[in-house]
GROMACS .gro file of C-alpha atoms in nm:
model
  253
    1MET     CA    1   0.000   0.000   0.000
    2PHE     CA    2   0.300   0.229   0.052
    3THR     CA    3   0.375   0.279  -0.316
    4TYR     CA    4   0.651   0.503  -0.443
    5GLU     CA    5   0.398   0.738  -0.602
    6ARG     CA    6   0.207   0.783  -0.275
    7ILE     CA    7   0.522   0.835  -0.068
    8GLN     CA    8   0.628   1.108  -0.311
    9THR     CA    9   0.318   1.312  -0.219
   10LEU     CA   10   0.400   1.328   0.154
   11ASN     CA   11   0.526   1.643   0.321
   12GLU     CA   12   0.785   1.640   0.601
   13SER     CA   13   0.533   1.592   0.883
   14GLU     CA   14   0.351   1.315   0.699
   15LEU     CA   15   0.683   1.141   0.635
   16GLU     CA   16   0.731   1.136   1.013
   17VAL     CA   17   0.402   0.948   1.041
   18TYR     CA   18   0.507   0.706   0.766
   19ASN     CA   19   0.846   0.631   0.923
   20HIS     CA   20   0.690   0.588   1.267
   21ILE     CA   21   0.435   0.339   1.132
   22LEU     CA   22   0.716   0.136   0.974
   23SER     CA   23   0.902   0.129   1.305
   24LEU     CA   24   0.591   0.021   1.500
   25GLU     CA   25   0.483  -0.243   1.247
   26SER     CA   26   0.182  -0.441   1.378
   27LYS     CA   27   0.158  -0.234   1.698
   28VAL     CA   28  -0.014   0.036   1.490
   29LEU     CA   29  -0.318  -0.191   1.458
   30ASP     CA   30  -0.396  -0.149   1.829
   31MET     CA   31  -0.362   0.231   1.829
   32LYS     CA   32  -0.618   0.503   1.792
   33ILE     CA   33  -0.547   0.784   1.547
   34ARG     CA   34  -0.489   1.029   1.833
   35GLU     CA   35  -0.239   0.791   1.998
   36LEU     CA   36  -0.040   0.768   1.676
   37ALA     CA   37  -0.044   1.146   1.637
   38GLU     CA   38   0.092   1.189   1.990
   39ALA     CA   39   0.361   0.926   1.929
   40CYS     CA   40   0.469   1.110   1.613
   41HIS     CA   41   0.446   1.454   1.778
   42VAL     CA   42   0.210   1.579   1.507
   43SER     CA   43  -0.155   1.680   1.498
   44VAL     CA   44  -0.441   1.443   1.426
   45THR     CA   45  -0.498   1.641   1.106
   46VAL     CA   46  -0.152   1.545   0.981
   47VAL     CA   47  -0.224   1.176   1.040
   48TRP     CA   48  -0.562   1.216   0.873
   49ASN     CA   49  -0.400   1.374   0.565
   50PHE     CA   50  -0.147   1.090   0.556
   51VAL     CA   51  -0.430   0.835   0.565
   52LYS     CA   52  -0.608   1.007   0.275
   53LYS     CA   53  -0.287   1.009   0.069
   54MET     CA   54  -0.269   0.633   0.123
   55GLN     CA   55  -0.608   0.616  -0.054
   56CYS     CA   56  -0.808   0.532   0.261
   57ASP     CA   57  -1.138   0.692   0.368
   58GLY     CA   58  -1.066   0.668   0.739
   59TRP     CA   59  -0.843   0.533   1.015
   60THR     CA   60  -1.035   0.203   1.032
   61GLU     CA   61  -0.996   0.139   0.661
   62PHE     CA   62  -0.627   0.229   0.683
   63LYS     CA   63  -0.569  -0.027   0.959
   64ILE     CA   64  -0.753  -0.296   0.760
   65LYS     CA   65  -0.543  -0.234   0.449
   66TYR     CA   66  -0.224  -0.204   0.653
   67LYS     CA   67  -0.297  -0.538   0.821
   68GLU     CA   68  -0.347  -0.697   0.478
   69SER     CA   69  -0.015  -0.555   0.358
   70LEU     CA   70   0.162  -0.700   0.662
   71LEU     CA   71   0.012  -1.042   0.588
   72ASP     CA   72   0.110  -1.016   0.221
   73ASN     CA   73   0.470  -0.945   0.319
   74ARG     CA   74   0.492  -1.257   0.533
   75SER     CA   75   0.678  -1.547   0.376
   76ASP     CA   76   0.639  -1.920   0.424
   77GLU     CA   77   0.993  -1.971   0.297
   78PRO     CA   78   1.259  -2.078   0.547
   79LEU     CA   79   1.462  -1.810   0.719
   80ALA     CA   80   1.775  -1.706   0.531
   81ASP     CA   81   2.005  -1.849   0.799
   82ASP     CA   82   1.826  -2.184   0.791
   83ALA     CA   83   1.829  -2.192   0.410
   84THR     CA   84   2.203  -2.116   0.404
   85ILE     CA   85   2.283  -2.391   0.651
   86GLU     CA   86   2.064  -2.633   0.456
   87TYR     CA   87   2.239  -2.541   0.131
   88ILE     CA   88   2.588  -2.591   0.272
   89GLU     CA   89   2.497  -2.917   0.445
   90SER     CA   90   2.348  -3.059   0.125
   91PHE     CA   91   2.636  -2.940  -0.097
   92ASN     CA   92   2.849  -3.254  -0.058
   93GLU     CA   93   2.550  -3.471  -0.141
   94ASP     CA   94   2.470  -3.278  -0.458
   95ILE     CA   95   2.674  -3.452  -0.727
   96THR     CA   96   2.570  -3.203  -0.998
   97GLN     CA   97   2.680  -2.906  -0.788
   98LYS     CA   98   3.016  -3.067  -0.710
   99MET     CA   99   3.071  -3.142  -1.079
  100GLN     CA  100   2.999  -2.778  -1.164
  101VAL     CA  101   3.250  -2.661  -0.903
  102ASN     CA  102   3.509  -2.904  -1.039
  103LYS     CA  103   3.453  -2.769  -1.392
  104ALA     CA  104   3.492  -2.412  -1.264
  105ALA     CA  105   3.818  -2.503  -1.088
  106LEU     CA  106   3.949  -2.666  -1.407
  107MET     CA  107   3.863  -2.355  -1.610
  108VAL     CA  108   4.043  -2.140  -1.353
  109SER     CA  109   4.349  -2.363  -1.354
  110LYS     CA  110   4.384  -2.339  -1.734
  111ALA     CA  111   4.330  -1.963  -1.752
  112ARG     CA  112   4.615  -1.717  -1.760
  113LYS     CA  113   4.397  -1.444  -1.614
  114VAL     CA  114   4.103  -1.461  -1.371
  115VAL     CA  115   3.875  -1.163  -1.307
  116PHE     CA  116   3.596  -1.141  -1.048
  117ILE     CA  117   3.320  -0.886  -1.117
  118GLY     CA  118   3.031  -0.769  -0.899
  119GLU     CA  119   2.846  -0.459  -0.783
  120GLY     CA  120   2.736  -0.356  -0.433
  121THR     CA  121   2.765  -0.645  -0.189
  122SER     CA  122   2.853  -0.868  -0.483
  123GLY     CA  123   3.142  -0.628  -0.546
  124VAL     CA  124   3.264  -0.700  -0.193
  125MET     CA  125   3.244  -1.071  -0.274
  126ALA     CA  126   3.439  -1.008  -0.595
  127LYS     CA  127   3.721  -0.857  -0.392
  128TYR     CA  128   3.707  -1.144  -0.145
  129GLY     CA  129   3.711  -1.399  -0.427
  130SER     CA  130   4.015  -1.238  -0.587
  131MET     CA  131   4.205  -1.228  -0.258
  132TYR     CA  132   4.108  -1.585  -0.163
  133LEU     CA  133   4.199  -1.735  -0.500
  134THR     CA  134   4.528  -1.544  -0.503
  135SER     CA  135   4.607  -1.685  -0.158
  136MET     CA  136   4.567  -2.032  -0.312
  137GLY     CA  137   4.837  -1.949  -0.566
  138LYS     CA  138   4.630  -1.828  -0.861
  139SER     CA  139   4.677  -1.457  -0.921
  140SER     CA  140   4.347  -1.287  -0.995
  141GLN     CA  141   4.191  -0.942  -1.024
  142TYR     CA  142   3.854  -0.792  -0.934
  143THR     CA  143   3.637  -0.495  -1.024
  144ASP     CA  144   3.339  -0.366  -0.828
  145THR     CA  145   3.223  -0.095  -1.068
  146PRO     CA  146   3.033  -0.131  -1.397
  147PHE     CA  147   3.220   0.164  -1.545
  148TYR     CA  148   3.572   0.021  -1.530
  149PRO     CA  149   3.699   0.002  -1.891
  150ILE     CA  150   3.760  -0.337  -2.052
  151PRO     CA  151   4.078  -0.344  -2.265
  152PRO     CA  152   3.979  -0.415  -2.629
  153GLU     CA  153   4.219  -0.708  -2.663
  154ASP     CA  154   4.213  -1.085  -2.690
  155HIS     CA  155   4.074  -1.236  -2.368
  156SER     CA  156   4.065  -1.597  -2.485
  157ASP     CA  157   4.305  -1.686  -2.205
  158ALA     CA  158   4.082  -1.533  -1.937
  159VAL     CA  159   3.806  -1.658  -1.708
  160VAL     CA  160   3.563  -1.396  -1.578
  161ILE     CA  161   3.354  -1.482  -1.273
  162GLY     CA  162   3.039  -1.266  -1.249
  163LEU     CA  163   2.864  -1.237  -0.913
  164SER     CA  164   2.505  -1.118  -0.874
  165VAL     CA  165   2.226  -1.206  -0.633
  166SER     CA  166   1.946  -1.135  -0.882
  167GLY     CA  167   2.138  -1.228  -1.194
  168ASP     CA  168   1.967  -0.939  -1.372
  169THR     CA  169   2.211  -0.653  -1.308
  170VAL     CA  170   2.221  -0.463  -1.639
  171GLY     CA  171   2.571  -0.320  -1.598
  172LEU     CA  172   2.716  -0.660  -1.512
  173LEU     CA  173   2.533  -0.828  -1.799
  174ASP     CA  174   2.680  -0.578  -2.046
  175ARG     CA  175   3.032  -0.625  -1.909
  176LEU     CA  176   3.015  -1.005  -1.920
  177ALA     CA  177   2.875  -0.994  -2.273
  178ARG     CA  178   3.166  -0.770  -2.375
  179TYR     CA  179   3.421  -1.004  -2.217
  180LYS     CA  180   3.259  -1.295  -2.400
  181GLU     CA  181   3.285  -1.108  -2.731
  182LEU     CA  182   3.658  -1.070  -2.662
  183GLY     CA  183   3.697  -1.446  -2.611
  184ALA     CA  184   3.677  -1.488  -2.232
  185GLN     CA  185   3.503  -1.779  -2.065
  186ILE     CA  186   3.226  -1.675  -1.826
  187ILE     CA  187   3.133  -1.828  -1.491
  188THR     CA  188   2.834  -1.684  -1.305
  189ILE     CA  189   2.726  -1.728  -0.943
  190THR     CA  190   2.366  -1.619  -0.879
  191ASN     CA  191   2.073  -1.680  -0.644
  192GLY     CA  192   1.871  -1.907  -0.870
  193ILE     CA  193   1.923  -2.017  -1.228
  194LYS     CA  194   1.643  -1.824  -1.404
  195ASN     CA  195   1.809  -1.492  -1.480
  196LYS     CA  196   1.964  -1.288  -1.760
  197LEU     CA  197   2.329  -1.363  -1.675
  198VAL     CA  198   2.277  -1.729  -1.763
  199SER     CA  199   2.241  -1.623  -2.128
  200VAL     CA  200   2.609  -1.521  -2.144
  201SER     CA  201   2.746  -1.779  -1.900
  202ASP     CA  202   2.956  -2.076  -2.005
  203LEU     CA  203   2.917  -2.224  -1.658
  204PRO     CA  204   2.629  -2.099  -1.439
  205LEU     CA  205   2.655  -2.183  -1.070
  206ALA     CA  206   2.346  -2.124  -0.860
  207TYR     CA  207   2.234  -2.141  -0.500
  208LYS     CA  208   1.886  -2.083  -0.357
  209VAL     CA  209   1.812  -1.876  -0.047
  210PRO     CA  210   1.522  -1.639   0.034
  211LYS     CA  211   1.558  -1.287  -0.100
  212GLU     CA  212   1.588  -1.027   0.174
  213GLU     CA  213   1.546  -0.653   0.127
  214TYR     CA  214   1.416  -0.343   0.297
  215HIS     CA  215   1.336   0.013   0.197
  216VAL     CA  216   1.480   0.342   0.315
  217MET     CA  217   1.391   0.699   0.230
  218GLY     CA  218   1.665   0.860   0.025
  219PRO     CA  219   1.719   1.215  -0.107
  220ARG     CA  220   1.410   1.399  -0.234
  221LYS     CA  221   1.181   1.144  -0.066
  222MET     CA  222   1.293   0.867  -0.300
  223LEU     CA  223   1.224   0.516  -0.177
  224ILE     CA  224   1.547   0.316  -0.207
  225ARG     CA  225   1.547  -0.064  -0.208
  226ILE     CA  226   1.835  -0.221  -0.012
  227ASN     CA  227   1.918  -0.584  -0.091
  228THR     CA  228   2.041  -0.768   0.218
  229THR     CA  229   2.023  -1.125   0.087
  230THR     CA  230   2.291  -1.337   0.252
  231GLN     CA  231   2.618  -1.382   0.061
  232MET     CA  232   2.729  -1.688   0.259
  233PRO     CA  233   2.654  -1.936  -0.024
  234VAL     CA  234   2.857  -1.716  -0.262
  235MET     CA  235   3.152  -1.725  -0.024
  236TYR     CA  236   3.114  -2.101   0.011
  237LEU     CA  237   3.115  -2.154  -0.367
  238ILE     CA  238   3.416  -1.923  -0.414
  239GLU     CA  239   3.614  -2.107  -0.148
  240SER     CA  240   3.512  -2.447  -0.290
  241ILE     CA  241   3.637  -2.348  -0.636
  242ALA     CA  242   3.964  -2.211  -0.496
  243LYS     CA  243   4.029  -2.520  -0.283
  244LYS     CA  244   3.957  -2.751  -0.576
  245TYR     CA  245   4.194  -2.542  -0.789
  246LEU     CA  246   4.466  -2.587  -0.526
  247GLU     CA  247   4.405  -2.962  -0.529
  248LEU     CA  248   4.439  -2.972  -0.909
  249ARG     CA  249   4.760  -2.768  -0.896
  250ARG     CA  250   4.917  -2.999  -0.640
  251ASN     CA  251   4.825  -3.304  -0.843
  252ASP     CA  252   5.005  -3.157  -1.142
  253GLU     CA  253   5.324  -3.089  -0.948
   0.00000   0.00000   0.00000
């Protein structure tokens, strides 16, 4: 019910009401309109105007719709922590997943250059992946910005590992497509297999955990979506590839 368009119409006092409602969550359902006004340090008129801007005819209707929105946001999926633990525990029993990791490690071992790419929290994972793989004896690079220039040269000796929770990051998709045009092999690690990055990936690796996100109010009353989905499975896959690479290297010595 709290759409971007409606939030954009709120003045400063009404935004106070909005933010206070988000902080109270279901407790608002037991409050009278005057109690909420006092809690927000605004007049009842301000709360009433807020309610009207949320397309409700009164406080009772607002609470009914707000209760419905709370129920809609509930998820029957397992908690992220539980899903992560379940994924890691089942990894060694998943023959297909292990084979994919082995293939990725073989690609890395044959490559002259390895590059990790990601944005946001995936950019942090890209840096971690580069450092971890380098510590295993395979020098690698990383970039955490979609604007870093790609040298227009032959990359047939390179493996590029793209990291994205959604798998639909436009900037990353363009960069991976460009690397592929220049001859690089592409490995992707994403939350789920149905995404755009798979279309340019030579070896898609996927995990499955619940998506987690929340919203904050940014400049000019813009509603900003913050993705907080756990990166633990990504770290686990990166480390598994690096450790398998080290095993392959030792076997060749």
